[in-house]
Amino acid sequence: MPQAASWAGTPSIRGSTESIRMALLTFSLVGLQFTWGIEMTYCTPYLLQLGLTKSRTSLVWIAGPLSGLIMQPVVGVLADNSRSKWGRRRPFMIGGALIVAVCLLVLGWTGEIVRLFVTEPETAKSCTIALAVLSIYAVDFAINAVQSSCRSLIVDTLPIAKQQLGSAWASRMIAIGHLIGYGAGTLDLVGIFGSVLGDSQFKQLTAIAAVAFLIAIAITSWAVEERVLISARDDGAKTGAVKMISKILRTTMHLPDRIQAICWVQFWAWIGWFPFLFYSTTWVGEVYFRYHPETNASASKDALGEVGRVGSLSLVVFSLITFIASILLPFVVRSPDTSRSRPFTPRPPAFLGPFAPLVTALNKRKPDLLTAWQFSHMIFAGAMCMAPFVRSLQMATIIVSICGIPWALACWAPFAFMGVEINRLTTPSTMLANGSSYRRLSNSNDEFSSPAPSPTFLRLNHLDRDDDASSGDSSTGETAGIYLGILNLFTTLPQFVGTFISMVVFSILEPGKSPELHEDLGEEDVAKAASGPNAIAVCLFIGALSAVGAAYATTRMKAASK
């Protein structure tokens, strides 16, 4: 019989109120999403400006799914078994953040770095492209390691009753990161700061992102105290590379039904989200330059910065809607835990007086999270179906903005469901059936645990030792890393599909250099490009079809949840 895992300490979060504690726990996602936003907004037009074709640029973005495919499950397993005195997740978060910051600075100054060693112009140009691509790969690999640990930290720290709340707060922080990143992209930073942080918009944004990323990770690492793993279940055998890969594959092939259903919804949804996230800024910028006769990309001093600012403005509205939706939706959507294990309507506060019956009636009619998630796929599909027919900047902005609502649910729903299911793998009935003891976690809606903690440092009421020797999971997220890593497999594998689709579409419709950004191409090339279909818009339309598939997969998920 395998040895049960044992722990030292209890999870803790600084803060005097629940809102402060949730904000500190998820604050790392602000810096993470800010960095993602800068990369997704500027790196595609940056590579096009360096001279890459769209089809080759789409191949560069294999970095995202490849890094997620490798790093998140591997880091998840390594962190699950880490016995660092600082906890299982935070060392990976801090180490990864340092790598991300350095690589962002290299990405911003690729040309200057290459010119230190290479003087011949054509060779320098090729080396600049190569270094930029390598920097993007390094950023993606490191940031995926950090993201895996940040998400697992939420599952580790919060009891079942707070998993949806934690995911909702994570969605809010992601929206804030997007909002700040895209908001910064709309500003003329060179005009504001001069050349202190660099002589171009892109350089200044990479420098700001590097600093912001380090600060955000540092705040969460300071605020959260993790339990320390003393001994794992499988201490009898060393965790080698083969064993680790075997464990990932074995777990993936034998997922519980509900977790498997969540993963398949994520798979189909992300075939659609991939082109939107990586190309929407460039698409908006192309609409601006192609269909607005008053614009002239070839005469612009900084076409890259202009495309970025125009695209970022639409994504600012997108992020603002995402942020508002991430705040309001948790109040009008039932959590998966409530809808399954506590199917009652809480009594409204007495101060509502005559309005109490109305509040009670509305509470009874709240849609569950699964229904809201399914509906969000249809909203996204409807918006993306319109992309090929857009001929104005205003309409492009409206379409991008509409996607803010489904994106809020995409950042919230799958992780809320996974957090609940991971912690439910060892339920009271299962543990009792195996002859093991169980101590129920608090279901309080106001605090994580009882009795009340000190006002500045919350200690969560998790089990100090897992007594279930026959199960591979504990009620405190013991294997959160591997399961969230597997969820990420189903997030990254569709990105390979999206990359292949994008490469084919770009090769057929726009095989040459981007006329909006490349300095060797003039107004005639722009006019010729405007007469044909927009390749990115076609990719977005294909993504709409995949979103319909995600809506259907959500229906299958409902069946698996019964």
Coordinates of C-alpha atoms in Angstrom, one line a residue, residues 55 58 78 172 195 198 206 215 230 262 268 284 304 317 373 409 436 466 472 504 507 511:
S55 CA 2.7 32.0 -43.0
S58 CA 2.1 31.7 -37.9
L78 CA 7.7 18.7 -10.5
R172 CA -10.9 39.7 -12.9
S195 CA 14.0 57.8 -24.9
G198 CA 13.9 53.0 -25.3
T206 CA 8.8 45.3 -23.1
I215 CA 6.4 43.0 -9.2
I230 CA 7.2 16.4 3.8
I262 CA -14.2 19.8 -19.3
W268 CA -12.8 23.0 -29.2
V284 CA -7.9 45.7 -36.6
L304 CA 4.3 49.0 -36.1
V317 CA -12.8 48.1 -24.8
W373 CA -20.3 28.9 -20.5
L409 CA -16.2 33.0 -18.9
S436 CA -10.4 6.7 6.1
D466 CA -3.9 13.0 3.9
G472 CA -4.2 9.5 -5.7
V504 CA -2.6 27.2 -44.8
S507 CA -0.1 30.8 -47.7
P511 CA 1.7 34.5 -49.4

